[in-house]
XYZ file of C-alpha atoms in Angstrom:
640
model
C 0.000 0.000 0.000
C 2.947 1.988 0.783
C 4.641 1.955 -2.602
C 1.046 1.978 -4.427
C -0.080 5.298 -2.511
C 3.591 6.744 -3.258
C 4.717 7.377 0.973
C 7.456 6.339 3.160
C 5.692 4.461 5.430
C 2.886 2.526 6.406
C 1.565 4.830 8.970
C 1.468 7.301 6.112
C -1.264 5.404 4.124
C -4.775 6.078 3.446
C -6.162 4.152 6.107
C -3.381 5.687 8.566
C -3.065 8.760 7.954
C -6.381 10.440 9.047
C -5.704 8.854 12.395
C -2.157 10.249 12.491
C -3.641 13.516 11.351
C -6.152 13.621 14.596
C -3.367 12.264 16.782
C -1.356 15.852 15.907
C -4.411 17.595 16.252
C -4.607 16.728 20.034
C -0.579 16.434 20.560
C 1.014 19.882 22.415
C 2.018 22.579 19.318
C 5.002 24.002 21.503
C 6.479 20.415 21.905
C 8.543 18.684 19.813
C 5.951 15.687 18.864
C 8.460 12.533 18.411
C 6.697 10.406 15.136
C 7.240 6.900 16.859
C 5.262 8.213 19.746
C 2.160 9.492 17.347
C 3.016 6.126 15.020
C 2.365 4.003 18.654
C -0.643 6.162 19.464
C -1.884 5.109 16.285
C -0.719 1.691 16.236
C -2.224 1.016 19.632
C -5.880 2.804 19.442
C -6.492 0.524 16.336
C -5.619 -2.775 18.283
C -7.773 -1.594 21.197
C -10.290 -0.981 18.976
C -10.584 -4.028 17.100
C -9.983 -6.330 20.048
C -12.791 -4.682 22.236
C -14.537 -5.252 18.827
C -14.148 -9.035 19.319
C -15.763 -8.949 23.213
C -11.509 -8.425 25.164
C -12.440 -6.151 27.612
C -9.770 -4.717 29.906
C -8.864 -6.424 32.817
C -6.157 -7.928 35.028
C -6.060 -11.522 33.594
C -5.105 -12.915 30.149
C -6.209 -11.367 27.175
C -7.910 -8.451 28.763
C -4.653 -8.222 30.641
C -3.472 -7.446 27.549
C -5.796 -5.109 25.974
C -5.376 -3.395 29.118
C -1.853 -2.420 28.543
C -1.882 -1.417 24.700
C -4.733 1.078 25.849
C -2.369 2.484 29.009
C 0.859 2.487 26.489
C -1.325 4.876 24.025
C -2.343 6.811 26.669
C 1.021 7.244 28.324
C 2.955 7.549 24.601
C -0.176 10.589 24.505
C 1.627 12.110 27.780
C 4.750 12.552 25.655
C 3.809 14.294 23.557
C 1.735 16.669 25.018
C -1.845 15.409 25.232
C -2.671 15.761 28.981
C -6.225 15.568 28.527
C -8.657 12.291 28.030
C -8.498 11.963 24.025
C -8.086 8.098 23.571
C -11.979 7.449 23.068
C -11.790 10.232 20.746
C -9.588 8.456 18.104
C -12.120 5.603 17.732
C -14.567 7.399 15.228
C -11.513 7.694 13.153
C -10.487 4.026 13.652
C -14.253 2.778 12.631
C -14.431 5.153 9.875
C -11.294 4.582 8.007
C -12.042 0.696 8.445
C -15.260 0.857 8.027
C -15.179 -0.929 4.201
C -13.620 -3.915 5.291
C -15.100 -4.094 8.938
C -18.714 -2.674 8.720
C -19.299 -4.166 12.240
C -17.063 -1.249 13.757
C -18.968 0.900 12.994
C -22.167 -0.813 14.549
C -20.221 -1.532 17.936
C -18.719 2.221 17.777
C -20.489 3.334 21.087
C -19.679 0.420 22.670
C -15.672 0.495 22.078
C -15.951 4.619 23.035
C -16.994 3.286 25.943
C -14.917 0.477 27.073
C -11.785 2.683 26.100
C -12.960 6.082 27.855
C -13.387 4.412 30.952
C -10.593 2.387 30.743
C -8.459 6.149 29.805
C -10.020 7.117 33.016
C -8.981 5.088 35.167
C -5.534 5.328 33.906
C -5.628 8.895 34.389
C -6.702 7.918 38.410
C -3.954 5.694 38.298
C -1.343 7.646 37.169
C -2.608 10.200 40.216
C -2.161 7.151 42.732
C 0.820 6.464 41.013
C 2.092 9.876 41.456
C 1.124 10.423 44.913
C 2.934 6.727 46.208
C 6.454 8.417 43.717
C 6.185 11.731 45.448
C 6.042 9.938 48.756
C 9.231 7.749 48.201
C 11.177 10.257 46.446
C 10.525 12.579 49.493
C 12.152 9.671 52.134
C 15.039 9.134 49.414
C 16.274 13.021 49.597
C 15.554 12.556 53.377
C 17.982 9.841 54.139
C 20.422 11.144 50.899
C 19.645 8.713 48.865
C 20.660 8.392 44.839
C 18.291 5.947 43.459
C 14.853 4.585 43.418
C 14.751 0.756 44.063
C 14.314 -1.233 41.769
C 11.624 -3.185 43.847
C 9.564 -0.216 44.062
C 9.763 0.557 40.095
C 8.155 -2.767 39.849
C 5.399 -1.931 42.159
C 5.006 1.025 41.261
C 4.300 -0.788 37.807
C 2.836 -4.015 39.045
C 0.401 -2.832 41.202
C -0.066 0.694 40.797
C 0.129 -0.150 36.471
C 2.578 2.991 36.659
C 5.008 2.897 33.182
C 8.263 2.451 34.407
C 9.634 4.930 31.687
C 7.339 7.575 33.886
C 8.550 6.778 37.347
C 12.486 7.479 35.856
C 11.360 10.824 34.340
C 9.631 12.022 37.588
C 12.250 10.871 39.470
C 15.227 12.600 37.140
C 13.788 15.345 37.703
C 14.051 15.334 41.144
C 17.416 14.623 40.631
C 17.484 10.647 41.227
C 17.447 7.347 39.356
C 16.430 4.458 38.923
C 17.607 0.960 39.671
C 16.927 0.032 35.795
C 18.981 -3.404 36.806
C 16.568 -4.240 40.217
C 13.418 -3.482 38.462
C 14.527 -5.905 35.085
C 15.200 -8.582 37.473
C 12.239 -7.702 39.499
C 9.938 -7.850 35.666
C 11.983 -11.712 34.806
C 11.005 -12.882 38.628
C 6.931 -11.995 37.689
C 7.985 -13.790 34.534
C 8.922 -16.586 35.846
C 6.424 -16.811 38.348
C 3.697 -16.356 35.580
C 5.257 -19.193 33.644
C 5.150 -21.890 36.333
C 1.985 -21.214 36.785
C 0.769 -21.771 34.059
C 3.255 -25.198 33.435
C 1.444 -26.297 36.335
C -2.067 -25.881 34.877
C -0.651 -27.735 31.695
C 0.880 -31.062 33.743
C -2.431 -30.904 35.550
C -4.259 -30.649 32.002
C -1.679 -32.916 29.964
C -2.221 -35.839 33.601
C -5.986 -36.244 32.928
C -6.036 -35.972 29.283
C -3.276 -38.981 29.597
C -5.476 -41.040 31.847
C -8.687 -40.657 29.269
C -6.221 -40.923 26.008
C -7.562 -44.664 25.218
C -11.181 -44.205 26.154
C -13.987 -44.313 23.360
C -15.713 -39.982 23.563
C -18.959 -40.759 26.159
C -22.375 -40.214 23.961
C -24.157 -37.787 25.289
C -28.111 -38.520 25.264
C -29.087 -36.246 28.179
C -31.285 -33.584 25.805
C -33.895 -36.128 25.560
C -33.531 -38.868 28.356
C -32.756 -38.692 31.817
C -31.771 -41.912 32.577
C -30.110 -44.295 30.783
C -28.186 -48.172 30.960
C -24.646 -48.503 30.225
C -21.246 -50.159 30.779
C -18.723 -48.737 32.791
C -15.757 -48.463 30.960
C -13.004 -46.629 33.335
C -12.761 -46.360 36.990
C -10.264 -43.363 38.498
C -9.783 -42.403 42.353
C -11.213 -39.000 42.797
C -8.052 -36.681 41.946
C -7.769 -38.856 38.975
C -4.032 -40.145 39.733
C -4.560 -43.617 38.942
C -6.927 -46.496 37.731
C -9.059 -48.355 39.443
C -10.544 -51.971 39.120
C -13.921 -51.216 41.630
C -14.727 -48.278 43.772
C -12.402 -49.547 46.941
C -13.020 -46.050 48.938
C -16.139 -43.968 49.042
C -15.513 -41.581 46.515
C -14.378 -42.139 42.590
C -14.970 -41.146 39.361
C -16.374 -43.167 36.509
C -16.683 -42.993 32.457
C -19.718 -44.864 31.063
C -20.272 -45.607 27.300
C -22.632 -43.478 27.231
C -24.684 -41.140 29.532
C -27.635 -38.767 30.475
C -25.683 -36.534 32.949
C -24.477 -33.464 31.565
C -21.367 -32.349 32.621
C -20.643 -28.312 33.959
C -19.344 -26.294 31.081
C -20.897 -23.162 29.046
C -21.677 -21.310 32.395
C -24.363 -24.194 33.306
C -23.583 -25.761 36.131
C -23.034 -30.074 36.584
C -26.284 -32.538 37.067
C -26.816 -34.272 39.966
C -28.132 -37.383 40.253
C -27.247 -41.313 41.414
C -26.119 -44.661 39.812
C -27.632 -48.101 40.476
C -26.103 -51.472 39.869
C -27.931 -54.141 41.616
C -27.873 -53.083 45.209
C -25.370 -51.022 45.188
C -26.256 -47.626 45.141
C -23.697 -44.152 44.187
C -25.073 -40.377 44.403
C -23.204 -38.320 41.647
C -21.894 -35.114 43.070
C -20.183 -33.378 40.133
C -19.956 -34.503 36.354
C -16.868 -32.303 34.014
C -16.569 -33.221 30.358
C -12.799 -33.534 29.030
C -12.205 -34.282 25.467
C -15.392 -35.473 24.862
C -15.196 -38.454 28.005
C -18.065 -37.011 30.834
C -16.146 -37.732 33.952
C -19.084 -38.998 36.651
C -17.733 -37.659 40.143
C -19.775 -40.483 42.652
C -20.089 -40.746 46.859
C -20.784 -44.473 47.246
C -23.889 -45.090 49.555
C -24.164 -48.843 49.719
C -21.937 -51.505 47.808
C -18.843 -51.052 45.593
C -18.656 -50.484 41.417
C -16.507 -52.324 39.338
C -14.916 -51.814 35.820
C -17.484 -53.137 33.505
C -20.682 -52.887 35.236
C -24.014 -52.118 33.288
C -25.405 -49.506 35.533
C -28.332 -47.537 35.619
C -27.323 -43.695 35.405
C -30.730 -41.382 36.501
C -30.433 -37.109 36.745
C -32.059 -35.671 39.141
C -35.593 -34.717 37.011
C -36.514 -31.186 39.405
C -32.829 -30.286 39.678
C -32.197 -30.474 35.486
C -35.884 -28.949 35.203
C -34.868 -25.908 37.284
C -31.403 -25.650 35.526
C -33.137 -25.654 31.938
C -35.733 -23.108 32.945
C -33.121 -20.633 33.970
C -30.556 -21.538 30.887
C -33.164 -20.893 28.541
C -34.600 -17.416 30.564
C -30.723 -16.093 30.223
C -30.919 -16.302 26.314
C -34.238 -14.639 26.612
C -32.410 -12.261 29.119
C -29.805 -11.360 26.128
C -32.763 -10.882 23.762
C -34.744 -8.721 26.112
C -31.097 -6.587 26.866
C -30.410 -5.875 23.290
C -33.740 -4.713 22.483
C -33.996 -2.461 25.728
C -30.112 -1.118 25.495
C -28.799 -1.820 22.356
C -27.185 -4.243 20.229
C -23.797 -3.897 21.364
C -24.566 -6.269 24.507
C -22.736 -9.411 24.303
C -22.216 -12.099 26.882
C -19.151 -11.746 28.991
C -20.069 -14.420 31.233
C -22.633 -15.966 32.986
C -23.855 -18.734 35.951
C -26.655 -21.169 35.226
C -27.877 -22.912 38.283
C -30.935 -24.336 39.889
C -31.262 -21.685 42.239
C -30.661 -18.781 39.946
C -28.661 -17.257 37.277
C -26.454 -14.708 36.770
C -25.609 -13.101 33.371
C -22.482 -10.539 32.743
C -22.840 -8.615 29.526
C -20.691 -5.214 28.339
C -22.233 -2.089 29.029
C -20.938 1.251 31.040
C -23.456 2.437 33.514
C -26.001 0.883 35.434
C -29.338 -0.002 34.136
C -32.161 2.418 35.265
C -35.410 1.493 37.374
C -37.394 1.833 34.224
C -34.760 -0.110 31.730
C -34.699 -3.240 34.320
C -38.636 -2.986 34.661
C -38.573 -2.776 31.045
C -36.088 -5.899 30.363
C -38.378 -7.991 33.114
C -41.535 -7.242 31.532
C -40.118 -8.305 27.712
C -38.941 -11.363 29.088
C -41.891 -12.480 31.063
C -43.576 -11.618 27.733
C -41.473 -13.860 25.711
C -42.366 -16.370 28.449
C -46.312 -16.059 28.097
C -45.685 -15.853 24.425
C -44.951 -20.180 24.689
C -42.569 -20.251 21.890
C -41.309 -23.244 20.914
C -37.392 -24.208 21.486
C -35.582 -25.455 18.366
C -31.886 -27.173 18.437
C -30.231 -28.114 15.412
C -26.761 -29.432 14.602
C -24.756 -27.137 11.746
C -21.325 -25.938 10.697
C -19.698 -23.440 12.311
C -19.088 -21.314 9.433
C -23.097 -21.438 8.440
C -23.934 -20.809 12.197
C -21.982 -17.531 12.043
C -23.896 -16.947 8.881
C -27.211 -17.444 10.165
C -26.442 -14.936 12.608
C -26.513 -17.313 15.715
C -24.686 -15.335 19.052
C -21.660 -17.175 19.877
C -19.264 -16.211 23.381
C -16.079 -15.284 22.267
C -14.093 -16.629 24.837
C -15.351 -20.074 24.030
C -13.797 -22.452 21.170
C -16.324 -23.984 19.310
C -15.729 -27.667 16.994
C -16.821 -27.995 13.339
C -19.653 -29.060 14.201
C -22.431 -26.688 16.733
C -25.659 -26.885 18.230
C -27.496 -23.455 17.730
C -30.874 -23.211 20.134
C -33.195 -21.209 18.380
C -36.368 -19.274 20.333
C -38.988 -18.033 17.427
C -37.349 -15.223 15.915
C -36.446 -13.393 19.168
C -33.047 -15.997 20.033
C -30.325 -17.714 17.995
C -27.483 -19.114 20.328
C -24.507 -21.417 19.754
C -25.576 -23.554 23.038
C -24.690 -26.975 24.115
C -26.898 -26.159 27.398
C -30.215 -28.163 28.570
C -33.418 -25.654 27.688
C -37.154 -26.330 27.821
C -38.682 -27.445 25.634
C -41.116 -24.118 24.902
C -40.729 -20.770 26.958
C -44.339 -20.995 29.191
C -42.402 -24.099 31.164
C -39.958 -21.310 32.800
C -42.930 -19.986 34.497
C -42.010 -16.264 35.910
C -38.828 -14.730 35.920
C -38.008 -12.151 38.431
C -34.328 -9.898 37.990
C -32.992 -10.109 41.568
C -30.368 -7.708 41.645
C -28.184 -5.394 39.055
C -24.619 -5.186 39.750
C -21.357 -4.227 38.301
C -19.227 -7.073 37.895
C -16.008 -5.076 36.953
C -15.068 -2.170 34.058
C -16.970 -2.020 31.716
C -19.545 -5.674 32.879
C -23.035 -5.399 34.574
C -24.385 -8.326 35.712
C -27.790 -9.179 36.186
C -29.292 -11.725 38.454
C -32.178 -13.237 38.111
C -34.721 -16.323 39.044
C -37.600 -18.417 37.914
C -39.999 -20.748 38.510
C -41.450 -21.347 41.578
C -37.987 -19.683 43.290
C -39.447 -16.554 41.234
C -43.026 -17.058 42.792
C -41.503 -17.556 46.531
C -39.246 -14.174 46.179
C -42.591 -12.361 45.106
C -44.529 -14.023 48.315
C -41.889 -13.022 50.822
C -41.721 -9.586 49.051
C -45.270 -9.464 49.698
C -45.520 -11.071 53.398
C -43.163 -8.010 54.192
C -44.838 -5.496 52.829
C -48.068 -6.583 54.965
C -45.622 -6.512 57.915
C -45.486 -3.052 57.061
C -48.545 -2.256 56.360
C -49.368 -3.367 59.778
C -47.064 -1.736 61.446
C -48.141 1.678 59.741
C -51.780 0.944 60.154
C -52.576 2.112 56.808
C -53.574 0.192 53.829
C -51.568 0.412 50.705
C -52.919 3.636 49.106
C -51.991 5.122 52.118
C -48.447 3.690 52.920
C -46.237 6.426 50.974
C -48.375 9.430 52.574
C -47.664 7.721 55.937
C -44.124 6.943 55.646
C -43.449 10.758 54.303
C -45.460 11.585 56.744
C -42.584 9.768 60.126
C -39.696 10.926 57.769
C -40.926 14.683 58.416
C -41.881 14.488 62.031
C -37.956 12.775 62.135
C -36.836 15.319 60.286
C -38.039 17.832 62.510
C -36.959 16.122 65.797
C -33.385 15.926 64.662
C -32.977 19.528 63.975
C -33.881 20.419 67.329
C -31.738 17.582 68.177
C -29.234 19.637 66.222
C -29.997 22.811 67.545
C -30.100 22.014 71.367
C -26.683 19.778 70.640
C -25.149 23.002 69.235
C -26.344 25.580 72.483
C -25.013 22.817 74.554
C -21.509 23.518 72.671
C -21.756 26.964 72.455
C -21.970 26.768 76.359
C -19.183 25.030 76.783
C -17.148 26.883 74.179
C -17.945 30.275 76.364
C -16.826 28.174 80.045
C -13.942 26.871 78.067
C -12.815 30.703 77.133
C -13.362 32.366 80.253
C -11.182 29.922 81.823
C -8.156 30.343 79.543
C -4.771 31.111 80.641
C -2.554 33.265 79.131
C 0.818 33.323 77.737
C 2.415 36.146 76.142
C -0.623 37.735 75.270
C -2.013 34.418 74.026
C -5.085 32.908 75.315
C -4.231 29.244 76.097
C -6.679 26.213 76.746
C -5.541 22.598 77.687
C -8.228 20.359 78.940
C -9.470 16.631 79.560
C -13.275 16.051 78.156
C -15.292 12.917 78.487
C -16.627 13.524 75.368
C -16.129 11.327 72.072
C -13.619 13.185 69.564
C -16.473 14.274 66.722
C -17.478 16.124 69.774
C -14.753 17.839 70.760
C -13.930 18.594 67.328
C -16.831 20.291 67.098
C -16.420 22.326 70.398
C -12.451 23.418 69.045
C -14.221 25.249 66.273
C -16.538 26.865 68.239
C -13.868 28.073 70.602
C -11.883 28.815 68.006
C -14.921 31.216 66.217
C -15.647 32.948 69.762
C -11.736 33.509 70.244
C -11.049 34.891 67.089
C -7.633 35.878 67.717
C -4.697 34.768 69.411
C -5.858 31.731 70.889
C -4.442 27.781 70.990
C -6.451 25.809 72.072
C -5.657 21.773 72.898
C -9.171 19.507 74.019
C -8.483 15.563 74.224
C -10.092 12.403 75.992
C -8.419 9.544 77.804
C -9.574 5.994 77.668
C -7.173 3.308 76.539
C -5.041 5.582 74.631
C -5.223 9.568 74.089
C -7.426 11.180 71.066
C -6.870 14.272 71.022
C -7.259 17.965 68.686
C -5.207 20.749 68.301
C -6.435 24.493 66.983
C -5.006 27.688 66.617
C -6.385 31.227 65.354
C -5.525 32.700 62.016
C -3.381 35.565 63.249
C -1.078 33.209 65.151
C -0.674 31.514 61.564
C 0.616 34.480 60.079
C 3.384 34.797 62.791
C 4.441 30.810 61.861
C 2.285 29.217 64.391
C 1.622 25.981 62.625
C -0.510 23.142 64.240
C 1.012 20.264 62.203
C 4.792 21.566 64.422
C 3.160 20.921 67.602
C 2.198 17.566 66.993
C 5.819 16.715 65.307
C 6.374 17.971 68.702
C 4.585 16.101 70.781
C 4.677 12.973 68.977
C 7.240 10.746 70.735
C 5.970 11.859 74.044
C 2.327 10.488 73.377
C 3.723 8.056 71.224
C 1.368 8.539 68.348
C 1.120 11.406 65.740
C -1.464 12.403 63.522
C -2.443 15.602 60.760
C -4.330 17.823 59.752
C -4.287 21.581 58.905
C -1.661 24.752 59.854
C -5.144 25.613 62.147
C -6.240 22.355 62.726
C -4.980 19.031 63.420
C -6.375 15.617 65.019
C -3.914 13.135 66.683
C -3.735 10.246 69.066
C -1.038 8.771 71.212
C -0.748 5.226 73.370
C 1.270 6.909 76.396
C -1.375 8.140 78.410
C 0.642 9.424 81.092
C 2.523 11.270 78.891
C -0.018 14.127 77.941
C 0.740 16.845 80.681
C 4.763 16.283 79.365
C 2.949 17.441 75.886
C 0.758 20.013 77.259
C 3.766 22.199 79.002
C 5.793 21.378 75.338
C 3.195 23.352 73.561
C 3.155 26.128 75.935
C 7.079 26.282 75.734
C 6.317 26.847 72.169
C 3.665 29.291 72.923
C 6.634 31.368 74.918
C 8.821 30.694 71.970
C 7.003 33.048 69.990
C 8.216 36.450 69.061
């Protein structure tokens, strides 16, 4: 494209250059822009773009781990060049415009990826101020003690935890006139490194261990969509951390592969069957079932007898427990529908829980749902419930799946060959989940709670069935309680309650109002007792009052004062609390609160800050606050 379009570079091409273009547009005009810093602005906002495209959101693990840090490099290669405000989010118009021809779905997922990547900007930009903040501190103790050179422990966490760019931590710190331990923090990166990758080779012997052990088995045939019990041989026998084979179940717990089975096994968000396993009198409840390679791994708690390889048992699922799971599976597809018609059709599936008891779906989208958007989404899908649709599941490609338009979860890798669970014309999922078998069998579904799950996720929780018709009868068994209570019926429960909140209203503000006479009081006792020293009106005194209190009675004194005042109030009871305050005009002669307590400090043994007028401390040495009280008035003789 380069030598076609007659430039230098890549980043000079048609489908480069208008970002390039809006990059300058933002960058400082009285600095010297580098070109590899605009080229990696560039560079970056295009990956982020795409990627969030594809469902990556930013986050602390894996891929989003990733995305994460190409969106924090932009932004920080932004900083050097000038660009101090948020501009990131800005860019993506560009992106989704210039690509537009060859990716049409940018441009339908545009307000989406703005989204993700402004709030992901802005939280770098809090970062960077925490960041900042935790520098200042440590470069502050380094010129204390004479010190050279950050750490090169600290670099790291400054970058590890705080997600601060090393680069940035040895420009602040240069100019400060100090360095970095380049050497410490490298080693420091390669430990993480290594730490990172033996982690994860330990997830991969655990992985490669029990694919080994189910390498020679026949793939389990799954009939559970249909049946819920079935007869069949067992053809492998494993103790329960799958370390060895087994002839017969010689303990009370093992786990078992069958030719073939009814019990589906967790995976897709949808949680494991339960269920038991009869052969003759022997008798096994099944606790957990995984699927591995196509072999459905039966996890059993032997109650009477002993299995033994190549027994024809009797497999049965638990009917009411699969019943419950398939009426919330199928309500979070009709969750998704409901979602995309009441936000938009940028919501996507980030995760989800399927369960008997409830479910929980996480979907992208960057602010919480409104009273009337959540009434909204509950009222569609208890429509689509009443509506009785029909449930269709058909096996197809992949590739035609995709082209039918069926929803798919990105983070999930999908064989040749998928099932796609249709709903009418309001639901087309790649699914391997149990469903009902029409949408009236769910019953009533009832949204729980809304939540944010983390940037950028909501999650929505949510029940059905007759757990949906209990949550409604407690709901309702309270508000009678209520009612009750109020002695009012419901047309008159809002006018009552508004009615208490006023009258409470009113009681605390005299509350208030005698609370503050009762200060003023005090503050006037206080003042007429003051000694003085040097022309300064001293107080020191012991109050068995709580510290919000006497906090509260300082700045009274202090207003009633006005001038030339200090004024020290505290409380004893395992340790000291106590507050210091001092007038304006004794601040202007370099009276400063914050001295006294550096004062004070080791004799209390405690410290504490605050203000130059104003500061709040507390000390374990109880016995040592008269020592502090006759420092401060050394200090108060000290002055000119």
């Amino acid at each position: 494209a380069s030598i076609l379009q007659g430039v230098e570079t890549n980043f000079e091409i048609d489908i480069f250059k208008p970002i390039i273009d809006k990059i300058i547009i933002f960058a400082d005009k009285n600095k010297k822009s580098s070109l590899s810093d605009i080229y990696a602005v560039a560079d970056h906002v295009r990956s982020a773009v795409f990627a969030v495209a594809e469902g990556i959101l930013p986050s602390n693990e894996e891929r989003g781990y990733v995305v994460r840090k190409v969106i924090r490099k932009a932004v920080w290669h932004g900083n050097k060049i000038g660009i101090k405000e948020l501009f990131l989010y800005k860019l993506v118009a560009v992106v989704c415009s210039v690509m537009k021809n060859a990716y049409p779905e940018l441009e339908k997922k545009k307000e989406a990826i703005v989204a993700v990547i402004s709030s992901e900007e802005e939280k770098f930009s809090n970062t960077v101020e925490s960041g900042l903040e935790k520098l200042n501190y440590l470069i502050k103790n380094l010129k204390k003690n004479h010190k050279k050179s950050v750490a090169g422990k600290d670099v790291f966490q400054l970058y590890d935890t705080f997600g601060f760019p090393h680069e940035l931590t040895k420009k602040v710190a240069q100019e400060n006139g100090l360095d970095i331990d380049q050497p410490g923090f490298q080693a420091a990166l390669e430990e993480q490194r290594q730490r990172s990758k033996a982690a994860s080779n330990i997830k991969g012997e655990v992985f490669s261990k029990d694919r080994a052990m189910l390498k020679n088995l026949k793939a389990t045939g799954f009939i559970g969509y249909d049946r819920l019990k079935a007869d069949s041989k067992i053809i492998a026998i494993f103790d329960p951390g799958l370390e060895k084979s087994l002839k017969k179940t010689d303990t009370g717990k093992a786990v078992i592969v069958t030719g073939q089975t009814p019990f589906y096994g967790k995976g897709g968000g949808q949680v494991a069957d339960r269920g038991f396993v009869f052969f003759g009198r022997s008798e096994a409840e099944v606790y957990d079932v995984k699927m591995l390679d196509e072999r459905v791994l039966h996890f059993i708690q032997a109650k009477k007898g002993s299995f033994s390889l190549g027994d024809k048992v009797t497999l049965v699922v638990d009917k009411e427990n699969r019943e419950d799971i398939a009426r919330n599976h199928t309500a979070t597809h009709l969750l998704q529908a409901a979602l995309r018609v009441v936000l938009g059709n940028h919501i996507e599936q980030a995760g989800s829980y399927v369960g008997s008891d409830k479910l929980r779906f996480d979907f992208n989208h960057f602010k919480a749902l409104t009273k009337n958007e959540i009434a909204k989404v509950e009222e569609l899908v208890n429509g689509y419930i009443m509506a009785n649709s029909k449930l269709n599941a058909r096996i197809t490609s992949y590739e035609q799946a995709k082209k039918d338009g069926a929803l798919a979860l990105f983070t999930e890798k999908y064989q040749d060959e998928v099932r796609v669970v249709n709903i009418a014309s309001l639901s087309s999922e790649l699914c391997a989940g149990s469903h009902v078998s029409s949408t009236g069998e769910i019953g009533f579904f009832k949204i729980t709670a809304e939540t944010s799950s983390s940037g950028g996720i909501r999650r929505i929780e949510a029940i059905t069935g007759y757990k949906a018709l209990k949550y409604v009868q407690e709901k309702e068994s309270l508000l009678r309680h209520l009612l009750d209570s109020l002695v009012v019926d419901e047309s008159g429960a809002v006018k009552k309650i508004e009615e208490l909140m006023e009258s409470q209203r009113i009681a605390l503000a005299y509350k208030v109002k005698f609370a503050q006479q009762d200060i003023d009081a005090e503050a006037a006792k206080l003042i007429s007792q003051s000694s003085m020293i040097k022309n300064t009106a001293f107080i020191a005194v012991k109050l068995d009052k709580d510290i919000d209190y006497i906090s509260n009675l300082l700045d009274r004194i202090k207003v009633k004062s006005k001038s030339n005042s200090v004024i020290v109030l505290y409380s004893i009871e395992d340790k000291i609390q106590l507050v210091i305050g001092i007038t304006a005009d004794l601040i202007e002669r370099g009276f400063d609160a914050r001295n006294l307590i550096k004062k004070i400090s080791g004799v209390i043994e405690g410290g504490g800050g605050g203000r130059a007028d104003f500061v709040k401390a507390g000390g374990r040495n109880i016995n040592g606050i008269e020592h502090a009280v006759d420092i401060i008035k050394k200090e108060i003789e000290a002055l000119p």
